[in-house]
Coordinates of C-alpha atoms in Angstrom, one line a residue:
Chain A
X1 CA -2.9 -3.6 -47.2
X2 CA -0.1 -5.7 -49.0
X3 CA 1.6 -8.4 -46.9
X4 CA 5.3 -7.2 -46.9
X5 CA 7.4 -9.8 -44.8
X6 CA 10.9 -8.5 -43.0
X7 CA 13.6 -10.3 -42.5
X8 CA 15.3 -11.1 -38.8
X9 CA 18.5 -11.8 -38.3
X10 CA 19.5 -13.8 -34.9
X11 CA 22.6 -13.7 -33.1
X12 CA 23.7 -17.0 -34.4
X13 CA 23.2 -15.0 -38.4
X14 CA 19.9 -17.6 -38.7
X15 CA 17.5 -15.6 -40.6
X16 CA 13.6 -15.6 -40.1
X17 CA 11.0 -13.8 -42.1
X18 CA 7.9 -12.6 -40.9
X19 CA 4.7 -10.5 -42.4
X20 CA 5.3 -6.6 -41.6
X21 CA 2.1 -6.1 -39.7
X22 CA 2.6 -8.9 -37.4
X23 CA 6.4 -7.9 -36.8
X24 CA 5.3 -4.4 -35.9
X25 CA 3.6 -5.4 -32.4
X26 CA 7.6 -5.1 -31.1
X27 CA 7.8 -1.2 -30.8
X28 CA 11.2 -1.3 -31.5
X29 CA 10.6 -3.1 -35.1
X30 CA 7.9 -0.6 -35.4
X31 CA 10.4 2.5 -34.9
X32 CA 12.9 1.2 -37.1
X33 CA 10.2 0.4 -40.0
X34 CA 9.2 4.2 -39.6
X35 CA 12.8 5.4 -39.7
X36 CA 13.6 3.6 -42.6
X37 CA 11.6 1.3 -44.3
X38 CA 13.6 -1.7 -43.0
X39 CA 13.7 -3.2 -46.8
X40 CA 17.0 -5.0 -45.8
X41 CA 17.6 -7.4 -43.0
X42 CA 17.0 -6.3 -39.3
X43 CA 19.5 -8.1 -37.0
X44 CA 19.0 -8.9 -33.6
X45 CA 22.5 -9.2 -32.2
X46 CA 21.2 -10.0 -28.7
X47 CA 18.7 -12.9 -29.5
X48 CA 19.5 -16.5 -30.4
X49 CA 17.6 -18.4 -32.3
X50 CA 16.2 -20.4 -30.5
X51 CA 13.9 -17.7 -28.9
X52 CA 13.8 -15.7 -32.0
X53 CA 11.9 -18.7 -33.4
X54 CA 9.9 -18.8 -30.0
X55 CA 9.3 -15.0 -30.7
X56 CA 8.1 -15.0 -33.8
X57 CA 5.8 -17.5 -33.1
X58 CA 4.0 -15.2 -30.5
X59 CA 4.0 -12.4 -33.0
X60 CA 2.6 -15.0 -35.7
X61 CA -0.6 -16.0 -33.3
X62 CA -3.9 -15.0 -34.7
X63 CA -5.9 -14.6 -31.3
X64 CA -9.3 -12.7 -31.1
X65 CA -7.8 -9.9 -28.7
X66 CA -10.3 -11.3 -25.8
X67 CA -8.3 -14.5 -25.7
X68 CA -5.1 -12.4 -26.0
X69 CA -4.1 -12.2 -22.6
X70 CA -5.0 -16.3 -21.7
X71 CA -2.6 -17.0 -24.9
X72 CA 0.3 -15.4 -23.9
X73 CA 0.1 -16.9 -20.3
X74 CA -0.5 -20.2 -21.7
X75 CA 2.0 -19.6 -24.6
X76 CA 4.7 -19.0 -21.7
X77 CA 3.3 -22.1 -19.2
X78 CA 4.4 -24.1 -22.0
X79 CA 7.6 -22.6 -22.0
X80 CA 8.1 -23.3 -18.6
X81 CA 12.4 -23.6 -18.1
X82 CA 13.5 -21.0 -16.1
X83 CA 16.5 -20.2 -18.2
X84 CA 14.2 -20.4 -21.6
X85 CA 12.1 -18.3 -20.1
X86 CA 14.7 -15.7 -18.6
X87 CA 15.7 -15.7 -22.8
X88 CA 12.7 -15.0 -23.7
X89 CA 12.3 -11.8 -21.5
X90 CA 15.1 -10.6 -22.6
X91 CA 14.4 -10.7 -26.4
X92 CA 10.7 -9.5 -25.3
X93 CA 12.5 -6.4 -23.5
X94 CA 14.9 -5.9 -26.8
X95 CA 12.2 -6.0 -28.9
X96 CA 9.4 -3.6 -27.0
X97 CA 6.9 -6.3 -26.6
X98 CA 5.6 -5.7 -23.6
X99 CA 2.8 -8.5 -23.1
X100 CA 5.5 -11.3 -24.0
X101 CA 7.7 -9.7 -21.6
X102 CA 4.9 -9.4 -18.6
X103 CA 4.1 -12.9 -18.8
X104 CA 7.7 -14.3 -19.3
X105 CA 8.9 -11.9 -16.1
X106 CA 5.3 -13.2 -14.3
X107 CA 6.1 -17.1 -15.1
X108 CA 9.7 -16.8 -13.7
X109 CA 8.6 -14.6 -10.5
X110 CA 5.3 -17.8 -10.2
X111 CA 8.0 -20.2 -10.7
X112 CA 10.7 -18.8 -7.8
X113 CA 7.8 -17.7 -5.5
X114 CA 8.3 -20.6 -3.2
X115 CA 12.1 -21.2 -4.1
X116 CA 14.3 -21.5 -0.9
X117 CA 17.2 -19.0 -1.0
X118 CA 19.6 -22.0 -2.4
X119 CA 16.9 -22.7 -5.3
X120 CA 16.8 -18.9 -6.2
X121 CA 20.5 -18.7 -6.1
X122 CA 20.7 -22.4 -7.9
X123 CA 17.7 -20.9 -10.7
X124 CA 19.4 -17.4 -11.4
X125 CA 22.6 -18.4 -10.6
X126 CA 23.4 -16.3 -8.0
X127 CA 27.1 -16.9 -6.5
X128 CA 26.6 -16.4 -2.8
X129 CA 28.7 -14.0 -1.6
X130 CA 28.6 -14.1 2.0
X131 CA 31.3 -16.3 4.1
X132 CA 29.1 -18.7 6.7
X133 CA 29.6 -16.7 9.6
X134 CA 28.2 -13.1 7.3
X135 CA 25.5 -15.4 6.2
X136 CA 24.4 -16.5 9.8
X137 CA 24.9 -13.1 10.8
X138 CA 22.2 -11.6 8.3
X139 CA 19.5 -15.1 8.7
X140 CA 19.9 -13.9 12.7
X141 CA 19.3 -9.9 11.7
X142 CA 16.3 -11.7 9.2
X143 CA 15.4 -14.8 11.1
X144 CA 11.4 -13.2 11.4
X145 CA 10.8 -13.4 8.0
X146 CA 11.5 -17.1 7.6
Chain B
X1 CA 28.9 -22.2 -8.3
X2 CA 28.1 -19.7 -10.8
X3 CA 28.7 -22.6 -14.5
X4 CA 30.3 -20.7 -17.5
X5 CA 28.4 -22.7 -19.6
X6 CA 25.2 -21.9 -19.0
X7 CA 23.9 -19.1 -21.4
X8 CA 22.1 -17.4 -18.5
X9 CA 23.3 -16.6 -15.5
X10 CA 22.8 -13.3 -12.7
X11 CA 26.1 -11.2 -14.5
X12 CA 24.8 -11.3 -18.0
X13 CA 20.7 -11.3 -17.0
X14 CA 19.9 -8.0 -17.4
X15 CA 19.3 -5.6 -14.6
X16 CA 15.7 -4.6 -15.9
X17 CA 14.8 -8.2 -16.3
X18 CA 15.8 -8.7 -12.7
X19 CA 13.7 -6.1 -11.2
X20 CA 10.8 -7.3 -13.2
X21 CA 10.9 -10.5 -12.1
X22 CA 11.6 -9.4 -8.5
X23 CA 8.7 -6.9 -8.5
X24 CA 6.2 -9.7 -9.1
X25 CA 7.2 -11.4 -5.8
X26 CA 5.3 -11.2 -2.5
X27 CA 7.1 -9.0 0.1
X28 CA 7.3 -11.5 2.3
X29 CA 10.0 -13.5 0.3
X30 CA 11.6 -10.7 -1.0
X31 CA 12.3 -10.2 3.3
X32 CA 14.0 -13.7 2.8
X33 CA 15.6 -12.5 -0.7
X34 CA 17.9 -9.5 1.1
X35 CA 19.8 -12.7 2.1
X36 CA 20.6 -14.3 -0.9
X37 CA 23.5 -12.2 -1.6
X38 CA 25.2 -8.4 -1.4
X39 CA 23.7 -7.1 -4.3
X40 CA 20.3 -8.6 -4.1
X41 CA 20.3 -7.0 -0.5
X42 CA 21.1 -3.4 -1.9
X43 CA 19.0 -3.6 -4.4
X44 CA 16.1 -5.2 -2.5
X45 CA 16.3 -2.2 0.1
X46 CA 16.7 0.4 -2.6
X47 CA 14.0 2.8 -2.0
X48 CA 12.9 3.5 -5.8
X49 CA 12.2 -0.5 -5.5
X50 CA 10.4 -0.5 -2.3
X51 CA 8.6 2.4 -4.2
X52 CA 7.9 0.5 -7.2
X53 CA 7.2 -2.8 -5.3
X54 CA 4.0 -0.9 -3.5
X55 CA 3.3 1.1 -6.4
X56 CA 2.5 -1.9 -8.1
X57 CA 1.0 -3.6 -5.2
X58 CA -1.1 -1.0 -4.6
X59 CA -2.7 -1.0 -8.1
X60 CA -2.7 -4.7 -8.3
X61 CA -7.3 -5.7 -8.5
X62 CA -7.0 -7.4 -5.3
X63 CA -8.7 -5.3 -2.4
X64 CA -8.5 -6.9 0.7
X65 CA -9.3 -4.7 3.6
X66 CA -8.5 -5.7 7.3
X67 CA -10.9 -4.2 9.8
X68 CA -9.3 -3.4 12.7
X69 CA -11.4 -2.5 15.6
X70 CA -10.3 -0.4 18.8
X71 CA -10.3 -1.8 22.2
X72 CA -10.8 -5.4 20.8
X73 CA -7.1 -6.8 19.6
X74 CA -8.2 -10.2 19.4
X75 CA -6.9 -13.0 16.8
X76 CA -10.5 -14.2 17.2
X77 CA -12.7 -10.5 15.8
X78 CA -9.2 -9.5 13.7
X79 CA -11.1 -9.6 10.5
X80 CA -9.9 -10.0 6.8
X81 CA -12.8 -9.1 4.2
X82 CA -11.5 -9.9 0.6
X83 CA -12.8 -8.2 -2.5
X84 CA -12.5 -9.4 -5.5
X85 CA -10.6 -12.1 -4.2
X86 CA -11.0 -14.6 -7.7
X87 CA -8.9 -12.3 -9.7
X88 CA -6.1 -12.7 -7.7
X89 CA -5.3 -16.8 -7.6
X90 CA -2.1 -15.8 -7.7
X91 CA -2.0 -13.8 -4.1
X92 CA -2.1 -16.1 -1.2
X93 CA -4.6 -15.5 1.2
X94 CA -3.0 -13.3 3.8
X95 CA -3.6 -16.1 6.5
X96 CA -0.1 -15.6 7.6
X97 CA -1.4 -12.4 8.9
X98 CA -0.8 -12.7 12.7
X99 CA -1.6 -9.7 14.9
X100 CA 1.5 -8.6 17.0
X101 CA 2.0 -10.2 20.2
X102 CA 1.3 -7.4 23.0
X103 CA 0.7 -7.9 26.3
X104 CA -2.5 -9.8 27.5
X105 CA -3.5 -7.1 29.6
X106 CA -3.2 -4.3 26.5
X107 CA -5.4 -5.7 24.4
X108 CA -8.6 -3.8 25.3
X109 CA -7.0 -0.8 25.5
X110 CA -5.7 -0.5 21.7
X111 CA -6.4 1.8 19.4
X112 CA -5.2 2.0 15.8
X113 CA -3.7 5.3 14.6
X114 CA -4.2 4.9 11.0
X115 CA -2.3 3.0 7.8
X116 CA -0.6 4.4 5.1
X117 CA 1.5 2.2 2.3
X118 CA 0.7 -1.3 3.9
X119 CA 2.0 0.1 7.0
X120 CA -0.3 0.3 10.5
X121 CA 0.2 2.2 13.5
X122 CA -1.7 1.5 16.6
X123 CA -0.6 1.8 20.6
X124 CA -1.5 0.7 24.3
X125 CA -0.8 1.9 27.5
X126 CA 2.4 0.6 29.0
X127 CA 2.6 -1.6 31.9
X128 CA 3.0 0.9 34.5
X129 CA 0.1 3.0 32.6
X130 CA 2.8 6.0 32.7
X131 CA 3.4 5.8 29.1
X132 CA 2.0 5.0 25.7
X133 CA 3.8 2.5 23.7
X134 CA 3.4 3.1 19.8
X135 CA 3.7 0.6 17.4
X136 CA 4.5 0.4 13.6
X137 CA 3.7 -2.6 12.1
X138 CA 4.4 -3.9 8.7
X139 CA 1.9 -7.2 8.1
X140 CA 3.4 -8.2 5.1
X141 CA 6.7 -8.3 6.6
X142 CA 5.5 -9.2 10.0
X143 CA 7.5 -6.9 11.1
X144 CA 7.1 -4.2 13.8
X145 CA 8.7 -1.4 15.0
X146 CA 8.1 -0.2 18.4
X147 CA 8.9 4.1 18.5
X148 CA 11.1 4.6 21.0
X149 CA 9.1 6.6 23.8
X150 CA 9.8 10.4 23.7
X151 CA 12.3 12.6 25.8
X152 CA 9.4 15.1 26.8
X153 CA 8.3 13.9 29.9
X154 CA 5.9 16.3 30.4
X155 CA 2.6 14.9 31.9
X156 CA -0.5 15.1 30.1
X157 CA -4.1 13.0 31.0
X158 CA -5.3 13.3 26.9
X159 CA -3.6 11.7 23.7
X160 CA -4.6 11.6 20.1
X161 CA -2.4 10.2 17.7
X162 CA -2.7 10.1 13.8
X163 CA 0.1 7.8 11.6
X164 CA 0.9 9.1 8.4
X165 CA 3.2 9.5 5.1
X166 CA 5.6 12.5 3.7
X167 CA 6.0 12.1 -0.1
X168 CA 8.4 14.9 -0.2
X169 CA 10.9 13.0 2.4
X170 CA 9.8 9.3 1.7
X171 CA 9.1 9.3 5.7
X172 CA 6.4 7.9 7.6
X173 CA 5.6 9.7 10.5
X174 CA 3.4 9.7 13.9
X175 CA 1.6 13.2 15.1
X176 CA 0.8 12.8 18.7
X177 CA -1.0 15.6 20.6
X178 CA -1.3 15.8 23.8
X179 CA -3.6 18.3 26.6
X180 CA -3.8 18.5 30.0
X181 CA -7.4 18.7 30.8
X182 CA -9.4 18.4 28.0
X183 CA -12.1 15.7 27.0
X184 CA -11.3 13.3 25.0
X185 CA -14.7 12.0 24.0
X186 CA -16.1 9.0 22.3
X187 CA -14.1 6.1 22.5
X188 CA -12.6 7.0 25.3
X189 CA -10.2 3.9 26.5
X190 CA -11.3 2.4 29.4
X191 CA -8.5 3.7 31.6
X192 CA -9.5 2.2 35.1
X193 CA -7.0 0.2 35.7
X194 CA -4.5 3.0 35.1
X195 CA -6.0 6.2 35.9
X196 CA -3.5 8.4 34.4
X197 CA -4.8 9.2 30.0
X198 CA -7.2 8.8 27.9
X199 CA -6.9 8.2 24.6
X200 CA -9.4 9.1 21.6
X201 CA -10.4 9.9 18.2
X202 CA -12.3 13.0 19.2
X203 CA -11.0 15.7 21.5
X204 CA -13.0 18.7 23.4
X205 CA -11.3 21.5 24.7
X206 CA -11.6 24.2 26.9
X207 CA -10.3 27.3 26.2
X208 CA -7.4 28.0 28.6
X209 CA -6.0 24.0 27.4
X210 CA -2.9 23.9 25.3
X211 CA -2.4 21.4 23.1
X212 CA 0.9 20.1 22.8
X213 CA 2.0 18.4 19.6
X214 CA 4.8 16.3 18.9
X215 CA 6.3 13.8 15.3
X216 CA 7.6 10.7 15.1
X217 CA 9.9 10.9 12.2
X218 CA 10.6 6.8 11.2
X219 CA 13.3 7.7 8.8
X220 CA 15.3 9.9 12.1
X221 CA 13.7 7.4 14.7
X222 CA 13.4 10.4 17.1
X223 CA 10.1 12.6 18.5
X224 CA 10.3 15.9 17.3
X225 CA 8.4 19.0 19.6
X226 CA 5.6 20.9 16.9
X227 CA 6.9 24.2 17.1
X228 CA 3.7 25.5 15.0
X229 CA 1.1 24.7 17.4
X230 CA -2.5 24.3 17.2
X231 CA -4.3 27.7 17.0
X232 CA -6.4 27.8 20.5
X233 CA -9.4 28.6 18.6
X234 CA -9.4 25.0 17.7
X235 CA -11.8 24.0 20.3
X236 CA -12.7 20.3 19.5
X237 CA -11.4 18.2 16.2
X238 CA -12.3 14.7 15.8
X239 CA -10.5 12.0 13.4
X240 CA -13.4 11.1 11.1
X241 CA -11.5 8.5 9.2
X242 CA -13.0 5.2 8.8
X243 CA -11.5 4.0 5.8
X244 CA -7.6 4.7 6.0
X245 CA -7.0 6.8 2.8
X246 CA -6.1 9.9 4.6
X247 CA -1.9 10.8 5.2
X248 CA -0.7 9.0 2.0
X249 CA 0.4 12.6 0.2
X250 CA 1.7 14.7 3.4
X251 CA -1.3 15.4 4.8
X252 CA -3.3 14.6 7.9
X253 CA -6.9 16.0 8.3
X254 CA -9.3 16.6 11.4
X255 CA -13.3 17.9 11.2
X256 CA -13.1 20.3 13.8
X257 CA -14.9 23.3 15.5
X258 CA -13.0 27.0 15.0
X259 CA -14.8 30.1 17.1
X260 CA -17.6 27.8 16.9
X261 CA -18.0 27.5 13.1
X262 CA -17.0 23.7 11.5
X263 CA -13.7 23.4 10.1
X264 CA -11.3 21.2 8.3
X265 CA -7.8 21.3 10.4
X266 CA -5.2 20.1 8.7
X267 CA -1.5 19.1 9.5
X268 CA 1.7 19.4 6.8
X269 CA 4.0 16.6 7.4
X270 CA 6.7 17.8 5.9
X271 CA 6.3 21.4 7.2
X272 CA 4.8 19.9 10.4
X273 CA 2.6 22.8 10.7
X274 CA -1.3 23.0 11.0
X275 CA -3.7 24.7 8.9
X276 CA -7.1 25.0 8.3
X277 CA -9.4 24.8 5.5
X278 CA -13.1 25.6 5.0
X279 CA -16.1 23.5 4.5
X280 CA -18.6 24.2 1.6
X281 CA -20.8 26.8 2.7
X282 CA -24.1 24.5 2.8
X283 CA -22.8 21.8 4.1
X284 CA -25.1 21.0 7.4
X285 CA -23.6 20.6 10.9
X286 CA -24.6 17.1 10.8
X287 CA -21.5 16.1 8.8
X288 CA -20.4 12.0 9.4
X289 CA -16.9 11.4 7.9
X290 CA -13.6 13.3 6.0
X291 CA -12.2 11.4 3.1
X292 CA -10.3 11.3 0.3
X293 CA -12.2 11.1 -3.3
X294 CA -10.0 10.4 -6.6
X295 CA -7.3 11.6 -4.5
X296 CA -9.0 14.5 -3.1
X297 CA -10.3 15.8 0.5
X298 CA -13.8 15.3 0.3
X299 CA -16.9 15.9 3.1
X300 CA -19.6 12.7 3.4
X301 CA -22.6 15.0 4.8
X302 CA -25.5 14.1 6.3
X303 CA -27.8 16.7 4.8
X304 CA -31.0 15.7 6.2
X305 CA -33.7 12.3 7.4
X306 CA -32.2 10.4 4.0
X307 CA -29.7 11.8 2.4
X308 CA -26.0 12.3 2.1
X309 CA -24.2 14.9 -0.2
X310 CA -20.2 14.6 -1.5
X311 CA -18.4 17.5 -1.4
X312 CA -15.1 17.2 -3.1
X313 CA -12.5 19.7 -2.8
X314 CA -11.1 20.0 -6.5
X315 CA -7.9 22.6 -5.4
X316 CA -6.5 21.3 -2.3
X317 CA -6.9 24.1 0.7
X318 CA -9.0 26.5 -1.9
X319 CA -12.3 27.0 0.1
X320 CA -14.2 28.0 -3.4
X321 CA -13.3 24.6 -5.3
X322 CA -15.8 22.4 -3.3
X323 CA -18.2 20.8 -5.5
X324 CA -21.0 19.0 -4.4
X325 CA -20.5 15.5 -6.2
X326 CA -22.7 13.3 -5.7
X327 CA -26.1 12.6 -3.9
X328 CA -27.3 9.4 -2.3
X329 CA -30.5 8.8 -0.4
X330 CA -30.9 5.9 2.3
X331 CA -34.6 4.9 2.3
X332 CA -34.1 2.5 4.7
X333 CA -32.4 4.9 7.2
X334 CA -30.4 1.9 8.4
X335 CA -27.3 2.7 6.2
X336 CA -24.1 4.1 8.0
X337 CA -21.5 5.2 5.6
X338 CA -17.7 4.4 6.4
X339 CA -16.0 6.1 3.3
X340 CA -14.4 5.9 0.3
X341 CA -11.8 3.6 -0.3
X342 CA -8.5 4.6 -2.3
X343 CA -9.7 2.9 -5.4
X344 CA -13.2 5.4 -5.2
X345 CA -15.6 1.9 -3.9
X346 CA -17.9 3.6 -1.3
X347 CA -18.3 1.5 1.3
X348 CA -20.8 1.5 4.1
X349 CA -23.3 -0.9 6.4
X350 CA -26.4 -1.3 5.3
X351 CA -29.6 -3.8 6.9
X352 CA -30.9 -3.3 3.4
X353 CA -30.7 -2.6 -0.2
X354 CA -27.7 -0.5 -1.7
X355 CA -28.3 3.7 -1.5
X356 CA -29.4 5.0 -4.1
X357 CA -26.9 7.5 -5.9
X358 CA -28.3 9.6 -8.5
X359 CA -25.0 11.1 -9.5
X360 CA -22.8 7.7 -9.6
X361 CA -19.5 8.9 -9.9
X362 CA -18.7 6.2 -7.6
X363 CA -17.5 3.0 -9.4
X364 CA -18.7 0.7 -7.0
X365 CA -20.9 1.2 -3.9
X366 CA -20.3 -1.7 -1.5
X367 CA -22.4 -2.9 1.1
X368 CA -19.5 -4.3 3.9
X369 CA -20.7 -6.2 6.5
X370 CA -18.4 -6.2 10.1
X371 CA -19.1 -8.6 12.4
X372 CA -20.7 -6.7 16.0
X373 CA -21.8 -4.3 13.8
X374 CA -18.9 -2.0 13.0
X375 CA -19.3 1.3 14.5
X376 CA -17.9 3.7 11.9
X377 CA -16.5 5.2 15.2
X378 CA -14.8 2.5 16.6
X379 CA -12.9 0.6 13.7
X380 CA -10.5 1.2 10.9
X381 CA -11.1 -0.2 7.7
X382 CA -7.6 -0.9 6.2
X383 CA -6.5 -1.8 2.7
X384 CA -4.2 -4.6 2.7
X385 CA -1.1 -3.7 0.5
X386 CA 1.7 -5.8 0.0
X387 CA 4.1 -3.9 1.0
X388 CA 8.1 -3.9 1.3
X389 CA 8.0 -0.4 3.3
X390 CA 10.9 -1.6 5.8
X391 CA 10.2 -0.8 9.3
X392 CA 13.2 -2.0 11.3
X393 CA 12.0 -5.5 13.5
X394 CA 12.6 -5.7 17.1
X395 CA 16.1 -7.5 17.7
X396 CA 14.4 -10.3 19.8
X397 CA 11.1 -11.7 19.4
X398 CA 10.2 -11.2 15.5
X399 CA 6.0 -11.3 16.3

């Protein structure tokens, strides 16, 4: 099989080129390859570079498929900021990658699981929308599951 | 609060993103979550998320089963058995499980209706022993509903009561049936103190005895008479169910005696209507337990000194679908199966060795040992599912 590479094209016009068969793991690459060939550049108006570079660099591993899955939990431990991380789902979600997305979406919910409600709202930046008395009124009508 | 600068924040994260994240998280928090603001709490009490929170609870590895015993609601013999337990590091252990407070005096005199979807129903005579107070409890939430008692007043001295879940309407629901004189037999509630009902798994009846029947609808929060009553040719039906599979897709389902022949009665939820449905023709009279296998109705049979046979029921309510599935032999003749759990593990209690299946269409057979022995007869064996199914808590007192 010849190595054909693609080019991507982040949102901030940085382009990064990758071999074909490693690109195709995102569906969505995939789908466009069929359609077209995708000879020319394949932009990515949603994704910055920053995780771009972070994506291709999951789609560049060369893991036995047995250590797949403890490679893309440890490849996302190390990636560990909530908003990098949030990013990263995203583009994973854009792209059709599901594994990357998974473990991204899994780190963040490991990472919030024992957030109080002003962490969660502080981490996803949440505006809370409740006056005081609203929010007393719903921690009474929930006060059993604190 | 909400900073302009940052790339990421809740208006441009995307909604998908969101729910994946969310979805990952243990009911319990996501309780806490509703108050974090409006939209989280609409979308956290959506019911296609509740939906997809348990569907994905449900198939998560981790089995844990809660054994819940009749008669004995004690913190002490409540017991948790975990399966499985390594590949979940990430599930805390549900320690946090804390039976309901009832009153002191009630707790020998429980009895647990079923589960369905993380959900438990179970009740205990009232104070005055007049009435029978019903309870739906959520033990990932720790929340419980208490059904509000029912406008038929009516007096009858037998209850049975089954717990269990409508697909069609996304409604739990409770079926109690009630007689005036019949027998309610094995685990019987020891009634002394209030000698007005008993309550039971199995029920005898005599012939003149109508059998009243009435459903709990949570989603309308009102009793509801069963117009379609039990055919009086029913003369005894027993709840067989050890394992709590049974009621997850509309159905509730009895072994019980019609003109004399063995019989599979059967309750729609949605129609709240009975029916009844035919065991395979060889199947001996010494049956032991109703099930659900691969997500059908299937018939444990005792079939003679060692063996059991597994009848499975390929076309639900067609009497020539059974198939005999699989055969297992207890040598030891000290094995007592309790059923089949929803993820196909057979699970029974055994002095010795596993059975011996010669037609392992079984994934796993499980020996599961219960403290004081475990009468299949006497306890429920209940997956725990994390599980957002709301049940609306008591104003006062959360348990």
């Amino acid at each position: 099989m010849s190595k054909k590479t693609l080019t991507l094209m982040s949102k901030d016009k940085q382009l990064f080129n990758i071999e074909e068969h490693l690109a195709v793991q995102s569906v969505t690459i995939r789908n466009m390859v069929k359609e077209d060939g995708a000879s020319s550049v394949i932009p990515l108006p949603r994704v910055d570079s920053e995780t771009l570079a972070l994506v291709i660099e999951y789609l560049n591993r060369q893991q036995a498929p047995e250590e797949d899955e403890d490679y893309v939990k440890k490849f996302v431990d190390e990636r560990g900021e909530i908003p990098t991380l949030l990013e990263l789902a995203q583009a994973a979600l854009d792209l059709d990658i599901k594994k990357l997305m998974d473990a991204a979406c899994m780190k963040v919910a490991d990472l919030i699981k024992d957030f109080t409600l002003e962490e969660v709202r502080e981490a996803l930046r949440i505006e809370n929308d409740r006056t005081p008395e609203e929010e007393k009124a719903i921690r009474d009508e929930f006060q059993w599951a604190f | 609060m909400a900073s302009s600068q940052q790339p990421t924040s809740m208006e441009n994260l995307p909604h998908d993103i969101l729910l994946y994240i969310l979805i990952r998280l243990p009911a319990k928090q996501l309780g806490q979550m509703r108050c974090v603001s409006k939209p989280w709490d609409f979308l956290l009490s959506q019911p296609s998320f509740v939906k997809s929170h348990l569907h994905r609870s449900t198939n998560l590895n981790d089995e844990i089963f809660l054994v819940l015993s009749d008669g004995n609601y004690d913190e002490d013999t409540f017991s948790i058995t975990p399966h499985d337990f390594s590949r979940s590091p990430r599930l805390d252990f549900p320690g946090f499980i804390k039976l309901p407070a009832i009153p002191f005096s009630a707790r020998n005199k429980v009895i647990f209706f079923g589960s369905v979807n993380g959900l438990i129903s179970f009740g205990f005579p009232s104070h005055h022993g007049d009435d029978f107070v019903v309870k739906i409890w959520n033990p990932s939430l720790s929340a419980v509903l208490t059904v509000p008692s029912s406008d038929y007043k009516q007096h009858f001295d037998c209850l049975h009561f089954r717990f269990g879940y409508d697909p069609k309407t996304d409604d739990y629901k409770i079926v109690k049936l009630m007689s005036s004189s019949g027998i309610w037999c094995r685990l019987v509630i020891n009634m002394h103190e209030y000698d007005f009902f008993t309550v039971g798994r199995s029920f005898i009846r005599n012939a003149e005895d109508l059998v009243e029947g009435e459903v709990y609808s949570m989603k309308k929060g009102s009793w509801k008479l069963i117009t379609n009553r039990l055919s009086s040719h029913v003369t005894m039906f027993s709840d067989e169910e050890t394992v709590c599979v049974d009621g997850h897709d509309g159905h509730l389902h009895w072994l019980g005696y019609v003109e004399g022949r063995q019989m599979i009665v059967s309750f729609d939820l949605g129609l709240e209507s009975f029916g009844e449905i035919s065991l395979p023709d060889s199947v001996n009279v010494y049956w032991n337990g109703l099930g659900i296998y691969g997500g059908k109705l299937c018939v444990t049979s005792f079939s003679r000194f060692d063996h059991y046979e597994v009848w499975v029921m390929n076309e639900y309510g067609v009497t020539d679908s059974w198939v005999k599935m699989n055969v297992f032999s207890d040598s030891s003749g000290e094995m007592g199966p309790y059923g089949f759990t929803s993820t196909n593990k057979f699970l029974f209690r055994s002095l010795s060795d596993c059975p011996d299946f010669d037609n392992p269409g079984v994934e796993k057979v499980e020996s599961f040992m219960i403290r004081d022995g475990g009468d299949p007869d006497e306890i429920k064996i209940v997956r725990y599912v994390d599980s957002l199914v709301w049940v609306a808590p008591a104003k006062h007192g959360a348990c």
